[in-house]
XYZ file of C-alpha atoms in Angstrom:
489
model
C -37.891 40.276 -73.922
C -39.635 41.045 -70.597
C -42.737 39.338 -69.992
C -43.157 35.762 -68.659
C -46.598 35.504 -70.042
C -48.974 37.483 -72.578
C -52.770 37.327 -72.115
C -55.406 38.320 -74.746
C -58.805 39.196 -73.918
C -59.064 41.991 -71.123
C -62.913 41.258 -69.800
C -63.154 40.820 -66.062
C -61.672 37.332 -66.157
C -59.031 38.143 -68.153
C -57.993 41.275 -65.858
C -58.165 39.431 -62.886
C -55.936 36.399 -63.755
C -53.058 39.472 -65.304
C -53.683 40.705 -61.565
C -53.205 37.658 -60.240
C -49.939 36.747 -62.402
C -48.517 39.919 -61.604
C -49.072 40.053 -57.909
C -47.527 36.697 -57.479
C -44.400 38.258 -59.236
C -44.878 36.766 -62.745
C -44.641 39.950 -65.810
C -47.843 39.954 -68.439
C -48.094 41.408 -71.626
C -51.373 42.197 -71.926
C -53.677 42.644 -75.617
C -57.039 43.388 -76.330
C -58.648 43.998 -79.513
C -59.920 47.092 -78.484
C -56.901 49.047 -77.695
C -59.048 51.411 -75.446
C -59.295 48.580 -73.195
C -55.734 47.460 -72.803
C -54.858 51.291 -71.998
C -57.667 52.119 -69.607
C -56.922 48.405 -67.838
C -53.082 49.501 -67.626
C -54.009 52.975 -67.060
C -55.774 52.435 -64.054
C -53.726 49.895 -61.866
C -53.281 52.315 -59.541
C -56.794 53.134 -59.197
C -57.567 49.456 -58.139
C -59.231 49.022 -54.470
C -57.205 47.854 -51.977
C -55.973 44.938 -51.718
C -56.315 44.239 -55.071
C -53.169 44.987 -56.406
C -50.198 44.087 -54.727
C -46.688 45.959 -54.433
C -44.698 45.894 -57.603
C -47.973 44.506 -59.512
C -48.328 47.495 -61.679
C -44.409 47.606 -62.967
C -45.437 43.866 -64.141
C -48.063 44.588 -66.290
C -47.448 45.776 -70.109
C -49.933 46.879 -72.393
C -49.399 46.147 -76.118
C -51.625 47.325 -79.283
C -50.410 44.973 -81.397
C -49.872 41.130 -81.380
C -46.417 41.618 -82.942
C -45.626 43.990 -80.539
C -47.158 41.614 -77.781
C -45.120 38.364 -78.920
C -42.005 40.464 -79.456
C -41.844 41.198 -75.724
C -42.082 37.503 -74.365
C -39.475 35.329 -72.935
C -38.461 32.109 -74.833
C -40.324 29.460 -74.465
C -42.987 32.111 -75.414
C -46.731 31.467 -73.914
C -49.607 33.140 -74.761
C -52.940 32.795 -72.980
C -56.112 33.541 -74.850
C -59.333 34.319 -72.595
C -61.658 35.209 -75.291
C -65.124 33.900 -76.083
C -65.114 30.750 -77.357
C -65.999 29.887 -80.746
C -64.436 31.117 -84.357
C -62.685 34.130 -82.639
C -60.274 31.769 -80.923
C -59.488 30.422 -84.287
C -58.840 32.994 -85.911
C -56.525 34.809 -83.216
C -54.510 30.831 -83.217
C -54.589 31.787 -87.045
C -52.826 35.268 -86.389
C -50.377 34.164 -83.791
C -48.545 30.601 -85.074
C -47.126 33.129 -88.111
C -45.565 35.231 -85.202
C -44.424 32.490 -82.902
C -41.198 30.193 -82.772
C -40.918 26.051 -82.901
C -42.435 24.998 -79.640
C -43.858 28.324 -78.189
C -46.914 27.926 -76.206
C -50.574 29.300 -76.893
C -53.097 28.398 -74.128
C -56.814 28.907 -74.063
C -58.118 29.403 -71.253
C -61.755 30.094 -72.276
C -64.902 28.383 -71.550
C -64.192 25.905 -75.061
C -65.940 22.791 -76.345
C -63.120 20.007 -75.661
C -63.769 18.768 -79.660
C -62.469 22.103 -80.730
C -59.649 21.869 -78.182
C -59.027 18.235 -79.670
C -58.672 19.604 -83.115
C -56.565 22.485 -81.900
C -54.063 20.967 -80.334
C -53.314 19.211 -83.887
C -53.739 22.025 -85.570
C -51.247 24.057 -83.650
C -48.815 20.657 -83.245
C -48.853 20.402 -87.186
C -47.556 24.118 -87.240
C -45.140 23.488 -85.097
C -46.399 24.923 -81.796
C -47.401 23.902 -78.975
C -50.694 24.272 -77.372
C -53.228 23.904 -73.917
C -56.293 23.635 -73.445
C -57.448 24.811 -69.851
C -60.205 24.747 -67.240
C -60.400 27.698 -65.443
C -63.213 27.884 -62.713
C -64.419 30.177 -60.249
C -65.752 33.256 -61.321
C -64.060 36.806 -61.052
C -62.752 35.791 -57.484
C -61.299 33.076 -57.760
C -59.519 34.041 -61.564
C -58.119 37.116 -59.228
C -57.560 35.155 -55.950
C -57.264 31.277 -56.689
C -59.020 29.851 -59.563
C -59.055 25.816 -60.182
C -57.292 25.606 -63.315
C -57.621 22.027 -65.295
C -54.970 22.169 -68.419
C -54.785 19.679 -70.937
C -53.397 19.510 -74.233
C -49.648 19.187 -75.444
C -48.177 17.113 -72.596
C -44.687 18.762 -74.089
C -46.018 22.170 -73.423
C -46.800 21.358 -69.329
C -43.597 22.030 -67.437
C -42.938 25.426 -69.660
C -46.097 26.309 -67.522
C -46.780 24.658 -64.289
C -45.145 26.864 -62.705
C -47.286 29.892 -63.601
C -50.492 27.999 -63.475
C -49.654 26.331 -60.161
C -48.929 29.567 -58.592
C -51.345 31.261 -59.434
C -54.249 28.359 -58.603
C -55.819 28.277 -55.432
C -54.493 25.881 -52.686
C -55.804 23.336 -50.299
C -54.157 20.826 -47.663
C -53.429 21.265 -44.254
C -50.699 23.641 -44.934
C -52.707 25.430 -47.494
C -49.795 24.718 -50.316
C -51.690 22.013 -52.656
C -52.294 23.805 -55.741
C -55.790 23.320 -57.565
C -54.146 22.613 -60.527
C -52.764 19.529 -62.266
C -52.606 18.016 -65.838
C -55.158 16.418 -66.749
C -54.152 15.069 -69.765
C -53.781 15.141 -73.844
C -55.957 16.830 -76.596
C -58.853 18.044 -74.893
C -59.474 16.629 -71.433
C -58.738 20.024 -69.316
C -61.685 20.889 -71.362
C -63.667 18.013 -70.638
C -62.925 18.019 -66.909
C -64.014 21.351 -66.905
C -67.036 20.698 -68.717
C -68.295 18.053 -66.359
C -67.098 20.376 -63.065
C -69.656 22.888 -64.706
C -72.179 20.002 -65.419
C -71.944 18.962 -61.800
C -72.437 22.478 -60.585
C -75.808 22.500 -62.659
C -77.101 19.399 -61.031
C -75.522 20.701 -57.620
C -77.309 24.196 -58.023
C -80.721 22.393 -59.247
C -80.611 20.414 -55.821
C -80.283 23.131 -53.668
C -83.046 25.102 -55.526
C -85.514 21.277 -55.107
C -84.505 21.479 -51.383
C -85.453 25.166 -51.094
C -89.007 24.937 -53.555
C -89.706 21.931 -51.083
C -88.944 23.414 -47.568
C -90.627 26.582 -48.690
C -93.835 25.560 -50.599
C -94.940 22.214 -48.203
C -93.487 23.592 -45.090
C -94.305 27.436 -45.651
C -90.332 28.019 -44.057
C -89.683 31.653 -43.844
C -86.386 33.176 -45.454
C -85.184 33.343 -41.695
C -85.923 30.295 -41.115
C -84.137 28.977 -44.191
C -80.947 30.953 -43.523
C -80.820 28.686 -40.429
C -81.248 25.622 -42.066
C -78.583 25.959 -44.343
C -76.382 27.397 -41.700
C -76.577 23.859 -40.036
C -76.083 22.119 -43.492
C -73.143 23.949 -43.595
C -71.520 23.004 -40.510
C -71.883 19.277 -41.705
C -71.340 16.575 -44.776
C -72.918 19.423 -46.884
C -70.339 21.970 -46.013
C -69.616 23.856 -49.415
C -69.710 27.170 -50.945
C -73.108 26.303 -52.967
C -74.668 25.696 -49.211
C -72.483 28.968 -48.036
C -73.743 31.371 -50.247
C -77.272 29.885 -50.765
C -77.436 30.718 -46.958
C -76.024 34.077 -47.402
C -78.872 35.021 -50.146
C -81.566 34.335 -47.759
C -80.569 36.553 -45.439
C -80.271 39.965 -47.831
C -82.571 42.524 -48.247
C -83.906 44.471 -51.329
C -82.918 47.841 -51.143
C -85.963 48.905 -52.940
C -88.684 47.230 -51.479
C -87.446 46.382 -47.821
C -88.308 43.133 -48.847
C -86.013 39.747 -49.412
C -84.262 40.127 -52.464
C -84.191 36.374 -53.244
C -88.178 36.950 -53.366
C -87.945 39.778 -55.886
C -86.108 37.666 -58.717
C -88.072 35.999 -61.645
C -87.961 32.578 -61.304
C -85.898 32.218 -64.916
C -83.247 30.392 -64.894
C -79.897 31.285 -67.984
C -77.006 28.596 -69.125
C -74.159 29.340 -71.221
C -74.217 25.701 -72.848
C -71.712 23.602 -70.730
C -74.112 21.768 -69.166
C -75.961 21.092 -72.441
C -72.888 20.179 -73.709
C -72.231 17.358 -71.204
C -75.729 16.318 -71.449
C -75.315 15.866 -75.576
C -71.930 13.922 -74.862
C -73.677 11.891 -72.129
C -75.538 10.945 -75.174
C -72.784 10.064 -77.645
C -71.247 8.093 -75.545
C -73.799 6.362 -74.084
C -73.941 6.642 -70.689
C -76.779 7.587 -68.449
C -75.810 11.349 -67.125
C -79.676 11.647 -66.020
C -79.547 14.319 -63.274
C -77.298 16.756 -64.856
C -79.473 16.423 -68.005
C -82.558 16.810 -65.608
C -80.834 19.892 -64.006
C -80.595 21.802 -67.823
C -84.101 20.815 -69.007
C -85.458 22.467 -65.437
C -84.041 25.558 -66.693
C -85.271 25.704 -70.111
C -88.640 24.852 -68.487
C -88.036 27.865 -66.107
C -87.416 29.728 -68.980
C -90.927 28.745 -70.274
C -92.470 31.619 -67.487
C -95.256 33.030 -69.803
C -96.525 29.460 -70.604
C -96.394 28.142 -67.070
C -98.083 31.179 -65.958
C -101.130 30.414 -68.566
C -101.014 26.655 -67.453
C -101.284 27.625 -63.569
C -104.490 29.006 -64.384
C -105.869 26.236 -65.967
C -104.117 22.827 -64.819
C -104.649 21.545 -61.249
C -102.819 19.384 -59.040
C -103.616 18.339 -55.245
C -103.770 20.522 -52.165
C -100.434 21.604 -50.184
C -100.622 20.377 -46.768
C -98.124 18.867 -44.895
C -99.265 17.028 -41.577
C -96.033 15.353 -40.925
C -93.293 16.088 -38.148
C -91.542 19.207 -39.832
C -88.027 18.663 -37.945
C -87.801 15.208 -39.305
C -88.780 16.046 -42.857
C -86.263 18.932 -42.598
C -83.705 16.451 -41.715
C -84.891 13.993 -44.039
C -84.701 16.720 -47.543
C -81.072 17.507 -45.912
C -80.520 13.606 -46.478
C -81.743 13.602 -50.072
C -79.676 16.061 -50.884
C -76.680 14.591 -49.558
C -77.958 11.176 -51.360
C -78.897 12.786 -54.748
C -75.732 14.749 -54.915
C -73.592 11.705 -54.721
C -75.289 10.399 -57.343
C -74.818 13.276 -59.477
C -70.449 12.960 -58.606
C -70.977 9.330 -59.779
C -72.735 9.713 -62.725
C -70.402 12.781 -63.412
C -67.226 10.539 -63.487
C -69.029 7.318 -65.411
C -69.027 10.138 -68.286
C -65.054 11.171 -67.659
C -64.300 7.476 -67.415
C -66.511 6.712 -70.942
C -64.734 9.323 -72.490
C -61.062 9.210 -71.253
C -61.974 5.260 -73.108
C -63.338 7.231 -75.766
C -60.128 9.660 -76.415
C -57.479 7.572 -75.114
C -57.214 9.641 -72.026
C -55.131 8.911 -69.229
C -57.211 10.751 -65.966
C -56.490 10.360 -63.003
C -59.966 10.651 -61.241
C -58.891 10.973 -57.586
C -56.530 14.199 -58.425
C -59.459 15.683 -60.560
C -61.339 15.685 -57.088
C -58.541 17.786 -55.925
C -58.213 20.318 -58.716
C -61.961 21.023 -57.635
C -61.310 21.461 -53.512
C -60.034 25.352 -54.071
C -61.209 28.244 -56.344
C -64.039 26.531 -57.838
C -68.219 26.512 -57.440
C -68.375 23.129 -56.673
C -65.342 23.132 -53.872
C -66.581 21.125 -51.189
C -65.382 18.832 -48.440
C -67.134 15.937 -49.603
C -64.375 15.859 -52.741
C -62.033 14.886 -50.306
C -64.218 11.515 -49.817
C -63.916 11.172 -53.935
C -60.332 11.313 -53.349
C -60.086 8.475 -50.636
C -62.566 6.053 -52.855
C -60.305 6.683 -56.160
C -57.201 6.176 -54.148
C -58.064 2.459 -52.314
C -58.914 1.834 -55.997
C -58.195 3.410 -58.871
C -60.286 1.620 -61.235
C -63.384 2.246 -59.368
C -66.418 1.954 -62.116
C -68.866 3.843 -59.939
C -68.574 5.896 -56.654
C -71.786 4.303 -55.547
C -69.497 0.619 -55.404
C -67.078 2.526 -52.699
C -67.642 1.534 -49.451
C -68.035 5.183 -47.863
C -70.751 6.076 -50.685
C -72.396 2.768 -50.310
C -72.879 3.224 -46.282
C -73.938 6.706 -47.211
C -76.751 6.085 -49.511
C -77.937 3.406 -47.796
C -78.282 5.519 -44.488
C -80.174 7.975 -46.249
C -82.266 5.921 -48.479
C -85.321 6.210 -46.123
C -85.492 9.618 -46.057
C -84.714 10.070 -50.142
C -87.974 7.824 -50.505
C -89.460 9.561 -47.980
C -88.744 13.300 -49.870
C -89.056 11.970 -53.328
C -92.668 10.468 -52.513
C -93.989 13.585 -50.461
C -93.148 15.807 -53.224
C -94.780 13.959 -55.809
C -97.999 13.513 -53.523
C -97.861 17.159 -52.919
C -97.743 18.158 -57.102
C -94.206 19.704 -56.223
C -91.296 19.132 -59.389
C -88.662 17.378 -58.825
C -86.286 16.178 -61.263
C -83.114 16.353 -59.867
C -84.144 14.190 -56.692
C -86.205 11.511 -58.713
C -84.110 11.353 -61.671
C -81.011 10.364 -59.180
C -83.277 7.975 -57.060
C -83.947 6.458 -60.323
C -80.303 5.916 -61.535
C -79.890 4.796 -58.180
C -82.490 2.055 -58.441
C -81.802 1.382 -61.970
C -78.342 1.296 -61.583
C -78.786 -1.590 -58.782
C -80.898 -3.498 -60.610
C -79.469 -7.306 -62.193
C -82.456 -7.205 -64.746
C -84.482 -4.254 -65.777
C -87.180 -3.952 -68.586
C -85.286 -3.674 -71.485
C -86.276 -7.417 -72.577
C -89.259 -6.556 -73.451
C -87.702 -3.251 -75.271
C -85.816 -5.665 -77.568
C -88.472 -7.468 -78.265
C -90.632 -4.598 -79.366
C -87.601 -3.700 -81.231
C -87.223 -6.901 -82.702
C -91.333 -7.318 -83.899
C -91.045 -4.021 -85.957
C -87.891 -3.087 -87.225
C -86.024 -7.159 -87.050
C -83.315 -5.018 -84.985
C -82.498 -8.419 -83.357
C -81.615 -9.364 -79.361
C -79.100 -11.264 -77.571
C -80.521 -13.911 -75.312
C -79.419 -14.893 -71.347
C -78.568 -18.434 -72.375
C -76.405 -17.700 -75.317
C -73.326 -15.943 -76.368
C -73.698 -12.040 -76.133
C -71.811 -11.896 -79.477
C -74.449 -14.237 -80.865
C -77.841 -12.010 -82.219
C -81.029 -13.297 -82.710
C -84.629 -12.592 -84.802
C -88.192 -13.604 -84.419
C -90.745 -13.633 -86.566
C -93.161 -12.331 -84.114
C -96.122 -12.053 -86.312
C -95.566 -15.645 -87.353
C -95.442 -16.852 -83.924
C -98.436 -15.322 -82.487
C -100.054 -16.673 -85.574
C -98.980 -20.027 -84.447
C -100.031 -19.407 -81.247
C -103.315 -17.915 -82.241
């Protein structure tokens, strides 16, 4: 028994986190259902670039072509990390394993799963007499060989057999750099669900950026050059993150083919692997009004749409582009309604973790889920450390908009949101991210909004019923609306 942790699944994220297990001193057994892969991955350790594999790293690392063989070599508690594709083939590896493992050994998936099959999982496994997590792990190849923020969830009995791998392993953060990115996050499947709205966040964050480019570029006719500078200045302020830091980068590289930008060279489709969707469908369930992520995946399945939109630009019109306004202000002004829209897209993103740690009988702590997401991850930022503060001087915050920081933030930039949001729509530019969150904004700070009269309509042709202001909510009520306007009549 040799190995302080077997992983399964030998793609590029799964290689990287073994290299990142073994280079902090931690052995893997490693499995892949192509045995071709787990010998040409062990194989070729020491043909790995510089840098990438530490001293010793190799000597850690343990191929296996069989899951008997694999589970035979761990230490006791035994844990067993699965980063294969979600879906069925999780299942039915669970289904191969629990026959080979002990009372209370470990199997952790690590994939990109829906948190309902991680909540039925984690019963599944308990009633066999195992133990099992559920885990977040974000930040691409980098960060799963460098840092990745890691969000487990799951058996809470399973957690100290492997914090200290996880945490190790995670990226850090604080002024001394030692803050790991990685925390429990609680029962069944919240890891899951935490990491589903990180990734639903990073749509609307992405969809932003891309409104704030489309409008600099198309009403202000900004040059790639002249871009890279603007979000180098973004950078250096309440923006600061690595979606602004490598959205700058792109603008500055050139296509080795044409001479040309490269940015300007890509088709203007956008891809989604679901998680985002997924939120947005939840968002639904539950209830709550997750607008701008929602907003975010529609505007890529209507990017998606490029054959159609290409036939409608030759037939549908819309008004002229021309801008006559001061440029440096408007500049400053879309940097604002960015700023302003992206809170809004945090708030909304942790009305949906609140709804549903109600829903599942979650415990979450919302200002440590900030932290998990300040290293490793797409959506690391400095503004999480704001989140932090506002869930801190109150933990039962409903809405980040209510915190004093966020409040005196959206209200500074409120002019210039109104001021974007408008000029865009008088120009025929799209813009659903910014005017979907200027809408929750202004329908979330509304006492009374239309829905009255939605009852009513409700009410006149399917008797659905409607509360009224002077009585009881519990108390329901019916008109016979015909009957009165009859009356009336």
């Amino acid at each position: 028994m040799q190995n302080d942790i077997a992983l399964i699944g030998l793609a590029v994220m799964g290689q990287n986190l073994v290299l990142n297990m073994a280079n902090h001193g931690f052995s893997v057994g490693v499995y892949n259902r192509t045995t071709a892969t787990t010998d040409d991955f062990v194989g070729g350790l020491g043909d790995q670039p510089e840098g990438v594999v530490a001293d010793g790293t190799p000597d850690r690392i343990n191929g296996y072509h069989s899951l008997e063989e694999l589970v035979g070599s761990l230490k006791s508690p035994r844990k067993v990390m699965l980063m294969v594709k979600a879906g069925p083939a999780v299942d039915k590896i669970i289904e191969d394993l629990i026959p080979l493992l002990d009372e209370d050994d470990i199997i952790i998936d690590g994939g990109n799963t829906l948190f309902g099959d991680t909540n039925r999982r984690t019963k599944e496994v308990a009633d066999a007499g195992r133990l099992f997590i559920g885990t977040g792990v974000s930040g691409g190849e980098e960060g799963a060989l460098k840092g990745p923020s890691i969000m487990p969830g799951g058996s809470p009995e399973a957690w100290p057999h492997v914090k200290e791998i996880l945490q190790t392993i995670s990226a850090k953060v604080g002024p001394n750099g030692d803050i790991p990115c990685c925390e429990w996050v609680g029962e069944a499947g919240a890891g899951h669900y935490v990491k589903m709205v990180h990734n639903g966040i990073e749509y609307g964050d992405m969809q932003l950026i891309c409104e704030a480019y489309f409008i600099l570029k198309q009403a202000l006719g900004l040059s790639n050059d002249e871009l890279y500078r603007v979000f180098k200045e973004w950078n250096e302020g309440e923006l600061e993150s690595y979606l602004i830091e490598i959205t700058r980068d792109i603008f500055t590289v050139k296509d080795p083919e044409t001479g040309e930008h490269l940015v300007d060279q890509i088709l203007d489709t956008a891809r989604q692997k679901g998680t985002g969707k997924w939120m947005g469908q939840h968002a639904l369930d539950l209830g709550v009004p997750t607008t701008l992520i929602t907003e975010a995946v529609y505007a890529r399945c209507l990017s998606a749409q490029k054959d159609a939109r290409v036939r409608a630009a030759e037939v549908l019109s819309g008004p002229e582009l021309s801008f006559d306004g001061d440029r440096q202000q408007f500049i400053d002004d879309v940097r604002q309604a960015l700023y302003a829209s992206k809170l809004c897209s945090y708030a909304q993103g942790y009305v949906q973790l609140n709804a549903a740690a109600e829903e599942f009988g979650w415990k979450l702590n919302n200002g440590e889920i900030a932290m998990l997401w300040r290293g490793g991850c797409i959506i690391r930022s400095t503004f999480l450390e704001d989140i932090k503060n506002a869930f801190e001087k109150n933990p039962e915050l409903e809405n980040l908009l209510l915190d004093d920081f966020f409040r005196s933030a959206i209200d500074k930039a409120q002019p210039s949101w109104r001021r974007v949001v408008s000029t865009a729509v008088n120009l025929g530019l799209p813009i659903p991210g910014f005017s979907a969150a200027l809408s929750y904004y202004d329908g979330y700070r509304q006492a009374r909004l239309p829905a009255n009269l939605l009852q009513a309509q409700r009410d006149y042709f399917g008797a659905h019923t409607y509360q009224r202001i002077d009585k009881p909510r519990e108390e329901t009520f019916h008109t016979d609306w015909i009957r009165q306007r009859n009356l009336e009549d």
